[in-house]
Short mmCIF file of C-alpha atoms and ligand atoms in Angstrom, two decimals:
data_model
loop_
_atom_site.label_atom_id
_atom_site.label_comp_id
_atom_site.label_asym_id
_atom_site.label_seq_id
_atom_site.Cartn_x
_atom_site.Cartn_y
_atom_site.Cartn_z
CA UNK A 1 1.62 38.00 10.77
CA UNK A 2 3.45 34.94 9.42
CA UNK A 3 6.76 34.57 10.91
CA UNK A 4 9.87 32.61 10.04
CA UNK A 5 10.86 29.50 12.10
CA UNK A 6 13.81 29.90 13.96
CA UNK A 7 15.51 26.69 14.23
CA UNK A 8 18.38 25.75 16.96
CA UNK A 9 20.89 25.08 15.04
CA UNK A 10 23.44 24.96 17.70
CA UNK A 11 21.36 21.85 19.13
CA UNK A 12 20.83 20.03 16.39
CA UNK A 13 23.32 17.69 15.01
CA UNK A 14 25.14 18.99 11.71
CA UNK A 15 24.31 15.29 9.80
CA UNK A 16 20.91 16.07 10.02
CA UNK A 17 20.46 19.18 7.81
CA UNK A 18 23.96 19.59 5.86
CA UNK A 19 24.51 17.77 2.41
CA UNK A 20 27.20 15.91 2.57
CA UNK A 21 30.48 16.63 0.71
CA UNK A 22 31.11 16.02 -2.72
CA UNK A 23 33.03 14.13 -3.38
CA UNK A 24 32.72 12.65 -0.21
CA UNK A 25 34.53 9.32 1.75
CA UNK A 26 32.14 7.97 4.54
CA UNK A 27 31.67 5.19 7.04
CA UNK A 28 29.02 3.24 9.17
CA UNK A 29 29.92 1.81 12.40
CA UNK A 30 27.75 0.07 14.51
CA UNK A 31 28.23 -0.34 18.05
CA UNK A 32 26.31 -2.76 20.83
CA UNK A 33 26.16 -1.49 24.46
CA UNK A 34 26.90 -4.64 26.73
CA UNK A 35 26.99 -2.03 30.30
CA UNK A 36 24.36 0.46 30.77
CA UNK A 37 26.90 3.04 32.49
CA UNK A 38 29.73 2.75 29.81
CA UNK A 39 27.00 3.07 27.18
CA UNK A 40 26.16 6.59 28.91
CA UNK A 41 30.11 7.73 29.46
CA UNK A 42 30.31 6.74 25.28
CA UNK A 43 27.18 9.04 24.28
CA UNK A 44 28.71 11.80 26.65
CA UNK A 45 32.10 11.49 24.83
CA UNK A 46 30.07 11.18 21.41
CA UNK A 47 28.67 14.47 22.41
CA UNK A 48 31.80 15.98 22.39
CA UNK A 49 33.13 15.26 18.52
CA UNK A 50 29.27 15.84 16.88
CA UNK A 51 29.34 19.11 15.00
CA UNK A 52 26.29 20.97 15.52
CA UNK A 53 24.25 22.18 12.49
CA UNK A 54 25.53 26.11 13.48
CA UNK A 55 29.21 25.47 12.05
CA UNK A 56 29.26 25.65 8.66
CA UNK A 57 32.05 27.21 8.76
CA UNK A 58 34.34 25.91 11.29
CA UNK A 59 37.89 24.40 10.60
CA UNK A 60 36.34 20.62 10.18
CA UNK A 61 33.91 22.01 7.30
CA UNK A 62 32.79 19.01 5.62
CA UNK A 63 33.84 16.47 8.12
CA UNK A 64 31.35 15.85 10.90
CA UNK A 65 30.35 12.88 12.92
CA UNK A 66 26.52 11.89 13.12
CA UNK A 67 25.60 9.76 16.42
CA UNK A 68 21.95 8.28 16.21
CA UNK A 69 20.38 5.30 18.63
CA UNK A 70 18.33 2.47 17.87
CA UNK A 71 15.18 1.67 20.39
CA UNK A 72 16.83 -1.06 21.54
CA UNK A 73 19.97 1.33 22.20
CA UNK A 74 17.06 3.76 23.92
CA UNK A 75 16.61 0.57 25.97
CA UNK A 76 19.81 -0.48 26.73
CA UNK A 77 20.70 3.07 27.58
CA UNK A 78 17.88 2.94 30.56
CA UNK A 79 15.90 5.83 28.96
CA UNK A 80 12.54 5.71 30.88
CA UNK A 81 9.30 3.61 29.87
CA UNK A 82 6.74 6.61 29.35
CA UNK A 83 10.04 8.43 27.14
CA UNK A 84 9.96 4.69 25.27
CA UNK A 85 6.51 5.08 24.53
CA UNK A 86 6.58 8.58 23.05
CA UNK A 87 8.71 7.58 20.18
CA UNK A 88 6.71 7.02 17.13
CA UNK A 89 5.56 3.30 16.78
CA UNK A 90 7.87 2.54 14.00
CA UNK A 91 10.87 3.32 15.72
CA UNK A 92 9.99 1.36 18.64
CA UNK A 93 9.80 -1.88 15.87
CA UNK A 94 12.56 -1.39 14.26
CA UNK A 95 13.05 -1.86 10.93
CA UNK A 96 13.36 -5.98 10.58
CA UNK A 97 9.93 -5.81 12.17
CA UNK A 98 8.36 -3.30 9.43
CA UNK A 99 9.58 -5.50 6.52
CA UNK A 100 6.60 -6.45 5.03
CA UNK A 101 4.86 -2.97 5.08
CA UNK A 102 8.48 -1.45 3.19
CA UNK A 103 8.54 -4.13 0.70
CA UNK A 104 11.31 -5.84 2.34
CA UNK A 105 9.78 -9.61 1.07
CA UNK A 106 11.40 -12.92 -0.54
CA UNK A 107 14.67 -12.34 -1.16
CA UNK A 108 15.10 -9.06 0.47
CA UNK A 109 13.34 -10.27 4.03
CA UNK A 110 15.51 -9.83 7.38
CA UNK A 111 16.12 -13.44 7.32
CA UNK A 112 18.39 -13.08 4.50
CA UNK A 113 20.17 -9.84 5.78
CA UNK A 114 24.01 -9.20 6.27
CA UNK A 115 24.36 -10.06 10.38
CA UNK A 116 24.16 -8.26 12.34
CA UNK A 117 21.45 -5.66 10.90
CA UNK A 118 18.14 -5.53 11.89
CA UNK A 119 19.17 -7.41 14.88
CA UNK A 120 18.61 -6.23 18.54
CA UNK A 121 22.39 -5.88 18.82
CA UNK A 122 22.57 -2.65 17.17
CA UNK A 123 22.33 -0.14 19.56
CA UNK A 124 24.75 2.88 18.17
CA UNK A 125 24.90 3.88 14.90
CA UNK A 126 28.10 6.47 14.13
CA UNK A 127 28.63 7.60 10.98
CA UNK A 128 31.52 10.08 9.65
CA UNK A 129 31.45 11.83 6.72
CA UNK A 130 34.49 13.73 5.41
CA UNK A 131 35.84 15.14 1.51
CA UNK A 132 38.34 12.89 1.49
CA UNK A 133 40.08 9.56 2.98
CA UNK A 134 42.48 11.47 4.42
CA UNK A 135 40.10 13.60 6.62
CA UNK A 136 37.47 10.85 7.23
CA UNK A 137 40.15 8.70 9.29
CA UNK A 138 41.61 11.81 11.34
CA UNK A 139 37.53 11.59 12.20
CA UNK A 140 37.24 7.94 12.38
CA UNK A 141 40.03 8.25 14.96
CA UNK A 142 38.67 11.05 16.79
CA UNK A 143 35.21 8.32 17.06
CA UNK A 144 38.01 5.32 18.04
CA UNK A 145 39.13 7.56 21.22
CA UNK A 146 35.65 7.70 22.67
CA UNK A 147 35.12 4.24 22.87
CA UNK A 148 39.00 2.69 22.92
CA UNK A 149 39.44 1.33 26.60
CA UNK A 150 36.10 1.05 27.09
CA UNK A 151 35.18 -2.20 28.10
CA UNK A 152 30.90 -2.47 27.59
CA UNK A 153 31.19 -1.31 24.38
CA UNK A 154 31.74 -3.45 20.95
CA UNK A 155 32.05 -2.35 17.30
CA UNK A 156 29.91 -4.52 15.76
CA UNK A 157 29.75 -3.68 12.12
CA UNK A 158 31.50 -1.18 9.73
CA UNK A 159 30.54 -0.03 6.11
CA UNK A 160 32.84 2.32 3.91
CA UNK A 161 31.88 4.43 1.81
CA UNK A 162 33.34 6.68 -1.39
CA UNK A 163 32.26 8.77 -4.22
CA UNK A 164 32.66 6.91 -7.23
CA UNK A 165 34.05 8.54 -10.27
CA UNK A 166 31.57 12.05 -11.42
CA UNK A 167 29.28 11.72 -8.35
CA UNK A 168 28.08 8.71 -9.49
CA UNK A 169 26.15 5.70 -7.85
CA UNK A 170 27.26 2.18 -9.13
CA UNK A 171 24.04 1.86 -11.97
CA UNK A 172 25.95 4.96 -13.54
CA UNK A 173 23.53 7.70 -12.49
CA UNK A 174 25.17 11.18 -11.20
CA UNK A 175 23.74 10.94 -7.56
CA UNK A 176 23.09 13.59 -4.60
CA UNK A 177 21.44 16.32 -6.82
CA UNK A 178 17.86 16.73 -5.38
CA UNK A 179 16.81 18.46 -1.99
CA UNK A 180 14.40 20.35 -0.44
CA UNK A 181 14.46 23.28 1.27
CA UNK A 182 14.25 23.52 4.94
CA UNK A 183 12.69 26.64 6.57
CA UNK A 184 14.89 28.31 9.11
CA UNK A 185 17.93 25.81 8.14
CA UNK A 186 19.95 28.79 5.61
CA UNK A 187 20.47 25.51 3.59
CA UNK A 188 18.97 26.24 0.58
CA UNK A 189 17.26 23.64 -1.82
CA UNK A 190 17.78 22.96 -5.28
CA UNK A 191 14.68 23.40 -6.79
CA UNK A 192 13.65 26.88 -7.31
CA UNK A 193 10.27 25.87 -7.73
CA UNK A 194 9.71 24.21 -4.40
CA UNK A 195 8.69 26.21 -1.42
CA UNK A 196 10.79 25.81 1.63
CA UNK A 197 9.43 22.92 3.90
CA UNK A 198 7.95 23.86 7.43
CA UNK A 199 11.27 22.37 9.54
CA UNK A 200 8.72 19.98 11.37
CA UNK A 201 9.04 17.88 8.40
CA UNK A 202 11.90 16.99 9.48
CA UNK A 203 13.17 18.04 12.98
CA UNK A 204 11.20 17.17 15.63
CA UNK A 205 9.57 20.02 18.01
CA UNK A 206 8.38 22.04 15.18
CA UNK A 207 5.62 22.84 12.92
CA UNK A 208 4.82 21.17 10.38
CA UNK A 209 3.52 21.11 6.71
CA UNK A 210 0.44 19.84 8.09
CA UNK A 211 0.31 22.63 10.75
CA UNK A 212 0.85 20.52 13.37
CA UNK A 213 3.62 19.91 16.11
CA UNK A 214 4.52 16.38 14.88
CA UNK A 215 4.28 14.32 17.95
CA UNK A 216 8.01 14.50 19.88
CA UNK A 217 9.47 12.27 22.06
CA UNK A 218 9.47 13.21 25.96
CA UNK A 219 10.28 14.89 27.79
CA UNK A 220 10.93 17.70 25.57
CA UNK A 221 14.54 17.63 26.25
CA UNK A 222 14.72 14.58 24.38
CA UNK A 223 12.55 14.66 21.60
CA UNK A 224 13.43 18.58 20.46
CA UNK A 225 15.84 18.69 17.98
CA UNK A 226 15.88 15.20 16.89
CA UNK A 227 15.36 13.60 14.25
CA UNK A 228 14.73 9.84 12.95
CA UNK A 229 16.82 8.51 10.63
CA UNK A 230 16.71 5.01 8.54
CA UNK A 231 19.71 3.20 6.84
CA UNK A 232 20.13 0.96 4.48
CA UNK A 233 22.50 -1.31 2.60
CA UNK A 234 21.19 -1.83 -0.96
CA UNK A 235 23.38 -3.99 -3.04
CA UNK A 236 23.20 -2.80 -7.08
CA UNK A 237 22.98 -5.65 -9.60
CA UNK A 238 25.36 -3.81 -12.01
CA UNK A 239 26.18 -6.21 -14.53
CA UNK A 240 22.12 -7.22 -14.46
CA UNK A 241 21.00 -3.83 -15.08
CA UNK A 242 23.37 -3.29 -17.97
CA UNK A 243 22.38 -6.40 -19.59
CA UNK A 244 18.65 -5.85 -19.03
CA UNK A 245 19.20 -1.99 -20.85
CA UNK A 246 21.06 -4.11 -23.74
CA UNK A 247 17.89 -6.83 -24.13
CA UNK A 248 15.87 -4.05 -24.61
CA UNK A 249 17.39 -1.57 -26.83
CA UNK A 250 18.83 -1.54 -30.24
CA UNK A 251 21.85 0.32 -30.03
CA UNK A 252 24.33 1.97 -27.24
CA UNK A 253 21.96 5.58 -27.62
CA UNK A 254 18.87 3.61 -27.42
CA UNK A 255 19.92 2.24 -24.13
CA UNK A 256 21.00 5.60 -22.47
CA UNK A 257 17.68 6.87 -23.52
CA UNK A 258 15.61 3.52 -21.64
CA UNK A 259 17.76 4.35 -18.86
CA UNK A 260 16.91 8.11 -19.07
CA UNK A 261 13.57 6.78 -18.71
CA UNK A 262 13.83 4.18 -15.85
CA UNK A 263 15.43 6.99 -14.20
CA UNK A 264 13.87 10.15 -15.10
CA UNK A 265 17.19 11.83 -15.92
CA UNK A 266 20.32 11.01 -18.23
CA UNK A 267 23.04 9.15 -16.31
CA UNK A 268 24.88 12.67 -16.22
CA UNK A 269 22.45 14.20 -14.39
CA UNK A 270 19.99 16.10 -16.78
CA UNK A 271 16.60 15.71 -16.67
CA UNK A 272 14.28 14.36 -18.95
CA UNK A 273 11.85 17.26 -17.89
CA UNK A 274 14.28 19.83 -19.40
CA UNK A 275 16.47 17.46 -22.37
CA UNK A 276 13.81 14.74 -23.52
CA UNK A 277 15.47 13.94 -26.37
CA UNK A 278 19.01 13.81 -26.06
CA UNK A 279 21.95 14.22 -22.59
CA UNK A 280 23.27 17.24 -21.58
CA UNK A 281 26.33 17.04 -19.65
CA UNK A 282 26.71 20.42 -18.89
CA UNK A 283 23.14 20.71 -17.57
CA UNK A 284 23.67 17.84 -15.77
CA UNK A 285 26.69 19.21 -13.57
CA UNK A 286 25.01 22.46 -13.22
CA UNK A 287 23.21 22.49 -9.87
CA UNK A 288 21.68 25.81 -10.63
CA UNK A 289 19.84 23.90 -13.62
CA UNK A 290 19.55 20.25 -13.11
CA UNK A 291 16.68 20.53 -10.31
CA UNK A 292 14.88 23.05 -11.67
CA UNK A 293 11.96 21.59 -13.08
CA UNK A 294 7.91 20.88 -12.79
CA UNK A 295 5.94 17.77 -14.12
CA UNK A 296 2.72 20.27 -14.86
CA UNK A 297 3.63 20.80 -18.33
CA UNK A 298 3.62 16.56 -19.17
CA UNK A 299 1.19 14.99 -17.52
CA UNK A 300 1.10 11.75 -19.75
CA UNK A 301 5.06 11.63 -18.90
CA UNK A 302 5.95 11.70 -23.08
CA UNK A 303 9.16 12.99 -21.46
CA UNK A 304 9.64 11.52 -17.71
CA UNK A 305 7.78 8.51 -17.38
CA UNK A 306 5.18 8.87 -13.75
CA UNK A 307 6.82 5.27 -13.22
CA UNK A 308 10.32 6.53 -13.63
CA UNK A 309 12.33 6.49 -10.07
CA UNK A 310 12.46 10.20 -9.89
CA UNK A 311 9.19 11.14 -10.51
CA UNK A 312 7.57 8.45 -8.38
CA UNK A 313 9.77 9.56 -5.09
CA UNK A 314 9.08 13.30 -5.54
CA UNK A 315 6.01 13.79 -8.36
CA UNK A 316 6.63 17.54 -8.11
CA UNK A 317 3.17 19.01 -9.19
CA UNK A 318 2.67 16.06 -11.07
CA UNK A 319 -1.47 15.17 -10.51
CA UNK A 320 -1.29 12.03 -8.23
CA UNK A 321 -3.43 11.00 -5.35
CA UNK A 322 -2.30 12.69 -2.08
CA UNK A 323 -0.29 15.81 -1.31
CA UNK A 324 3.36 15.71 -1.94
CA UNK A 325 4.80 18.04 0.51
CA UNK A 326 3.98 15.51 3.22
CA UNK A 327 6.03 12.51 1.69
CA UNK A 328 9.58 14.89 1.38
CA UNK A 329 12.80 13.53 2.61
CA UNK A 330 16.31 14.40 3.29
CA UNK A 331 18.60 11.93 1.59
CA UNK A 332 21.71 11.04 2.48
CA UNK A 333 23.34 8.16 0.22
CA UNK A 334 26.55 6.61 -0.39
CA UNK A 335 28.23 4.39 -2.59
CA UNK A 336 30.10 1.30 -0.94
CA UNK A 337 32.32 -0.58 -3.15
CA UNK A 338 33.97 -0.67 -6.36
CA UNK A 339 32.80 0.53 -9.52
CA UNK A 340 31.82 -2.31 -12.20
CA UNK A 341 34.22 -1.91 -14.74
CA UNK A 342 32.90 -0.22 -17.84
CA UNK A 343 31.17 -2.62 -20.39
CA UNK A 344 31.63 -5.76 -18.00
CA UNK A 345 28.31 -7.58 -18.28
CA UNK A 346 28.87 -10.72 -16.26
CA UNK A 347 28.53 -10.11 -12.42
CA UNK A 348 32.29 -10.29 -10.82
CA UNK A 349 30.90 -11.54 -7.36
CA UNK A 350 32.19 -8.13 -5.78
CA UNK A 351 29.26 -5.92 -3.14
CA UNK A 352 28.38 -2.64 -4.51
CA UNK A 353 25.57 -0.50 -3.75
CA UNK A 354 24.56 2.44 -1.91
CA UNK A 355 23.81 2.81 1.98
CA UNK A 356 20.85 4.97 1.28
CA UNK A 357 20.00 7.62 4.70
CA UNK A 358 16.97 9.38 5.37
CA UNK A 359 16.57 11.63 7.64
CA UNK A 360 13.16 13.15 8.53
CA UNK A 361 10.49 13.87 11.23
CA UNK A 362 7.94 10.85 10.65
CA UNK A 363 9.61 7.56 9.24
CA UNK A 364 5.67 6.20 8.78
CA UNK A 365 4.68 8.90 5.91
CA UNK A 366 7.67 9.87 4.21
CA UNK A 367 10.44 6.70 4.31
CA UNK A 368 7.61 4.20 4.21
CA UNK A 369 5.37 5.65 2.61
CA UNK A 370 7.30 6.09 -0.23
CA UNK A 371 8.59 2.73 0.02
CA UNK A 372 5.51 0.69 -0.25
CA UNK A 373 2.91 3.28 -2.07
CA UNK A 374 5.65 5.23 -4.46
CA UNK A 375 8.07 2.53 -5.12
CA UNK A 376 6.21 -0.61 -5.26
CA UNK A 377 2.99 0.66 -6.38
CA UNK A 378 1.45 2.64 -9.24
CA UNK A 379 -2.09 3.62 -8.09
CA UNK A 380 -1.31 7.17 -6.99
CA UNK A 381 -0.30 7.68 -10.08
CA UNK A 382 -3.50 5.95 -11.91
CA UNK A 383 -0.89 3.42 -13.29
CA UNK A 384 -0.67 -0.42 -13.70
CA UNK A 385 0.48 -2.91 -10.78
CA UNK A 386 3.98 -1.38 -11.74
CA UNK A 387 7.27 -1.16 -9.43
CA UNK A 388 9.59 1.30 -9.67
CA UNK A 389 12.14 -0.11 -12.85
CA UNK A 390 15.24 0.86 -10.53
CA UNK A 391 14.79 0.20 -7.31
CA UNK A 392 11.64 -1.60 -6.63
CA UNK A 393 10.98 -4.77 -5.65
CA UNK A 394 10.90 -7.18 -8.70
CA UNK A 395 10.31 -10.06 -9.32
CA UNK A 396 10.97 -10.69 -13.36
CA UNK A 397 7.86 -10.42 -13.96
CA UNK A 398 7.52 -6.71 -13.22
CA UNK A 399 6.54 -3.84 -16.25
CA UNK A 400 7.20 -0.72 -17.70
CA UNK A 401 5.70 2.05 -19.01
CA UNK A 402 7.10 4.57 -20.89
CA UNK A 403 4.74 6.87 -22.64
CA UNK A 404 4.97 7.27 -26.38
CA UNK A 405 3.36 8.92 -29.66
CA UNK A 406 1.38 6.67 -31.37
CA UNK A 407 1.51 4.20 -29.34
CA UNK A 408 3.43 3.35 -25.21
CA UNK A 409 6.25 1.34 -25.12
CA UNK A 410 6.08 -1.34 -22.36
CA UNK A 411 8.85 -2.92 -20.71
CA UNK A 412 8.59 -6.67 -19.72
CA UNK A 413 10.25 -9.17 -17.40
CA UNK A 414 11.70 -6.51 -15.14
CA UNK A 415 14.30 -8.48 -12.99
CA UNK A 416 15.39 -6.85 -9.30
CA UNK A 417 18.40 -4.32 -9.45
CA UNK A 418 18.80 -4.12 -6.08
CA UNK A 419 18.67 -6.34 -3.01
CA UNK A 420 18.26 -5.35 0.81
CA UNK A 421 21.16 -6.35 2.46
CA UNK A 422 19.97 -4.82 5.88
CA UNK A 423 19.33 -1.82 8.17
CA UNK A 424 17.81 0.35 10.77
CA UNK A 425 15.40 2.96 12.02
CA UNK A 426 17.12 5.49 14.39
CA UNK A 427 16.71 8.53 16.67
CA UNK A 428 19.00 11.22 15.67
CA UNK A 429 19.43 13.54 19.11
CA UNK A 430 19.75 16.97 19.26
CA UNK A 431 22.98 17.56 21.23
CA UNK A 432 21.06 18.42 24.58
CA UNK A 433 19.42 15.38 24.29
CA UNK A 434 22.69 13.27 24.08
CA UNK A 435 23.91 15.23 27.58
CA UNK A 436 20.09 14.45 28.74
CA UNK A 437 20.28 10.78 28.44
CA UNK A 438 23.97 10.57 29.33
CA UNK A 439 23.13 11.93 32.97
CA UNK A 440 20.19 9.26 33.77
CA UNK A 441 20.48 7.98 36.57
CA UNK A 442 18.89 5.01 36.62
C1 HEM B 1 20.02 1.46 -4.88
C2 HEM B 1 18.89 2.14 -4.83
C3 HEM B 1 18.74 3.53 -5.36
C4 HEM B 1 19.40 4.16 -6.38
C5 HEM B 1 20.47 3.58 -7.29
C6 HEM B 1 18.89 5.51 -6.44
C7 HEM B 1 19.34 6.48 -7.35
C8 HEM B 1 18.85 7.75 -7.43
C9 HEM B 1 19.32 8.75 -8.35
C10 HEM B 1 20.44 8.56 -9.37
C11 HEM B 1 18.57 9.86 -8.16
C12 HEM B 1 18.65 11.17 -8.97
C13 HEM B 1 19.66 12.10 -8.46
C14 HEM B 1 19.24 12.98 -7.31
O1 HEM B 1 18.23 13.67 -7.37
O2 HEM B 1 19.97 12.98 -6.30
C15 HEM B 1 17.64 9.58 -7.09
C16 HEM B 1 16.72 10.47 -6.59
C17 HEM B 1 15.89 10.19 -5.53
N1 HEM B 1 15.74 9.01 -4.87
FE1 HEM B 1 16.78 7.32 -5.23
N2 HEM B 1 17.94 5.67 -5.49
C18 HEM B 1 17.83 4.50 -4.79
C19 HEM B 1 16.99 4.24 -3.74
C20 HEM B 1 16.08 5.13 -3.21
C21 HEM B 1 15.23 4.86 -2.09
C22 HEM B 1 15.20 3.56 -1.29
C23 HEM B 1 14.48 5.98 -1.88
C24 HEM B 1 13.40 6.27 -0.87
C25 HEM B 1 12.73 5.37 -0.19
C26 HEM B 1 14.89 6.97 -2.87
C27 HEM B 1 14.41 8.23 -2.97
C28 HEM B 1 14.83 9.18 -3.86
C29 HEM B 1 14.35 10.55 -3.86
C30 HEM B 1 13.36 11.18 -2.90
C31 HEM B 1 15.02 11.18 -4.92
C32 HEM B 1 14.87 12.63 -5.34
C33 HEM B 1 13.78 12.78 -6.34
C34 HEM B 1 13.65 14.22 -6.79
O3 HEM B 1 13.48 15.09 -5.93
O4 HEM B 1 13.73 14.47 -7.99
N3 HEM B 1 15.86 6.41 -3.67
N4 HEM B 1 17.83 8.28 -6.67
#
């Protein structure tokens, strides 16, 4: 008899399964842990304004505070060795120390991030998510009274966030449309044609798609529940990406249409997979419509391109090498920064981008996996040495294909759109968890 996972909602933080708000207005802060004992008396208070994943429907629907800890936090914290150890070998690098395996090289390396991330400094990361300014700082303040008068405890770092005009990130794209579905989470998906996910994907202490109880931090009390999470600040080349669409295309439609195709869907949200040929708006902004597609029927990608973004971070049923329920993610992005006015083609100097969140149970085979095999590769797909066109790592001298009757178009001198400013690996804790490490003793 096959039965339904029951997930504990009521320990489980609410950041790790909920989409966020749309629109939304969002912030980062970072906090390092100087005192071991105030560090504890902080998480305990923490505890206290999380929402757990249960309350979709309480008076602060769509605000909610997430509260996730680095290793070093872990460390600071005085969470035992043999707990340490049980936290998957990624974590306990951090992400600065994975670099070269997520394509993090050259100009995007840790030695050129925004200080202080990827340094052992970071120890809390808080973020609050809310529909509106208004809300978000009635939270933000909320987060200020756990930590205001303690001394131990310093904000190190803060990133805003908003929804920019239409849902859209700063290349243009309408953002935040495709998720998978969670068994035992009542959150459904947005593809139709994708079977719920075995919750072990991505909350630790379950099964998962593989069958398996994903290995969870211990003791169980700490590990069940959780998830990890990874952040990161991506700066968008705005005015680069408009001028490289221009270089290549004749006219103002021939552009949309390349960047249909670097993308895998028109800037307002429709798919190439269901409007090849020209936008749809109102598909677009229809989330009953604009995830509900397969790649089975174009497997030459005459339509969406196997090298366009989309396809390459979630192939669908596309034929590739490997199995593509293992490599399935919860996103979580958000735009920092002001739009680049329309038509402006010369860089005004101003940081835009997204802080791009995962959240999942195995940072190794989905976040960098898809990282350095999806993004800045093409074998799985039986391609070239191509990158993905949007937000891989070029180098100018990057390609792209984009399949054609009689004869593929290829893209040359493919510059980098966006540049690693920083981030983090973290543990996300199930509320239990948070108490659990708050009362150590030691
Ligand atoms: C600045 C960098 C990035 C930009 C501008 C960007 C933009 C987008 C946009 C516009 C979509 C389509 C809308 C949607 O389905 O929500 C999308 C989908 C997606 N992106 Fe990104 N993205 C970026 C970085 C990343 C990174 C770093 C990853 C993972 C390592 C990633 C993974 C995905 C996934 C999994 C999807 C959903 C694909 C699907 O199910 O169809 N993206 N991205």
């Amino acid at each position: 008899m096959l039965t339904q996972t029951v997930l504990e909602l009521n320990d489980i933080q609410s950041g790790a399964l909920r989409p966020r708000p749309a629109p939304y207005a969002a912030t980062y802060i970072l906090l390092r842990i100087d005192d071991r004992k105030v560090g504890r008396q902080l998480l305990r208070k923490l505890a206290s304004v999380v929402a757990p994943a249960d309350q979709p429907a309480s008076p602060l629907r769509d605000t909610w505070v997430s509260v996730s800890l680095t290793f070093q936090g872990l460390k600071v914290l005085g969470v035992p060795q043999a707990s340490l150890d049980s936290f998957s070998p990624e974590f306990q690098q951090g992400m600065a120390a994975r670099a070269k395996f997520i394509g993090d090289k050259g100009e995007n390396s840790p030695a050129n991030w925004e200080k202080p991330l990827g340094s052992p400094d970071v120890h809390f990361v808080v973020t609050a998510i809310s529909r509106d300014q208004e809300h978000l700082e009635s939270e933000v303040q909320r987060v200020r009274n756990t930590y205001g008068g303690l001394s131990g405890v310093a904000v190190i770092w803060r990133q805003d966030c908003h929804a920019l005009p239409d849902e859209k990130e700063a290349f243009g794209f309408k953002d935040g449309i495709s998720h998978p579905a969670i068994e035992g989470s009542g959150i459904p998906g947005s593809n139709p044609n994708e079977k719920p996910l075995k919750a072990g994907e991505f909350i630790l202490g379950y099964p998962d798609e593989i069958g398996d109880t994903p290995l969870t931090p211990q003791p169980a009390v700490l590990g069940r529940n959780g998830s990890y999470i990874v952040f990161r600040k991506l700066h968008q080349r705005v005015a680069d990406f408009r001028r490289y669409l221009k270089a290549n295309a004749q006219s103002a439609d021939a552009e949309e249409l390349l960047a249909a195709k670097m993308m895998g869907r028109w800037r307002s949200g429709a798919p190439l997979a269901l409007c090849p040929m020209h936008d749809d708006p109102g598909l677009g902004t229809d989330p009953k419509r604009n995830n509900d597609f397969l790649f089975k029927d174009d497997p030459v990608g005459y339509k969406t391109p196997p090298g366009s973004h989309i396809r390459r971070m979630n192939p669908r049923d596309a034929k590739i090498a490997g199995v593509v329920r293992i490599h399935r993610m919860i996103r979580r992005g958000t735009s920092y920064g002001p739009p680049l006015p329309d038509g402006t083609l010369e860089d005004d100097g101003i940081d835009r981008g997204l802080m791009f969140a995962f959240v999942g149970a195995h940072l190794g085979r989905q976040f960098e996996f898809l990282q350095s095999e999806w993004m800045n590769n093409s074998e799985f797909f039986g391609g070239d040495s191509e990158r993905d066109p949007v937000s891989g790592a070029g180098d100018g001298t990057g390609t792209f294909s984009v399949p054609k009757r009689p004869l593929r178009k290829c893209l040359s001198g493919l510059p980098r759109f966006v540049v690693t400013r920083g981030g983090e690996y973290g543990f996300l804790p199930s509320l239990s968890a948070m108490r659990w490490i708050a009362d150590l003793n030691i």
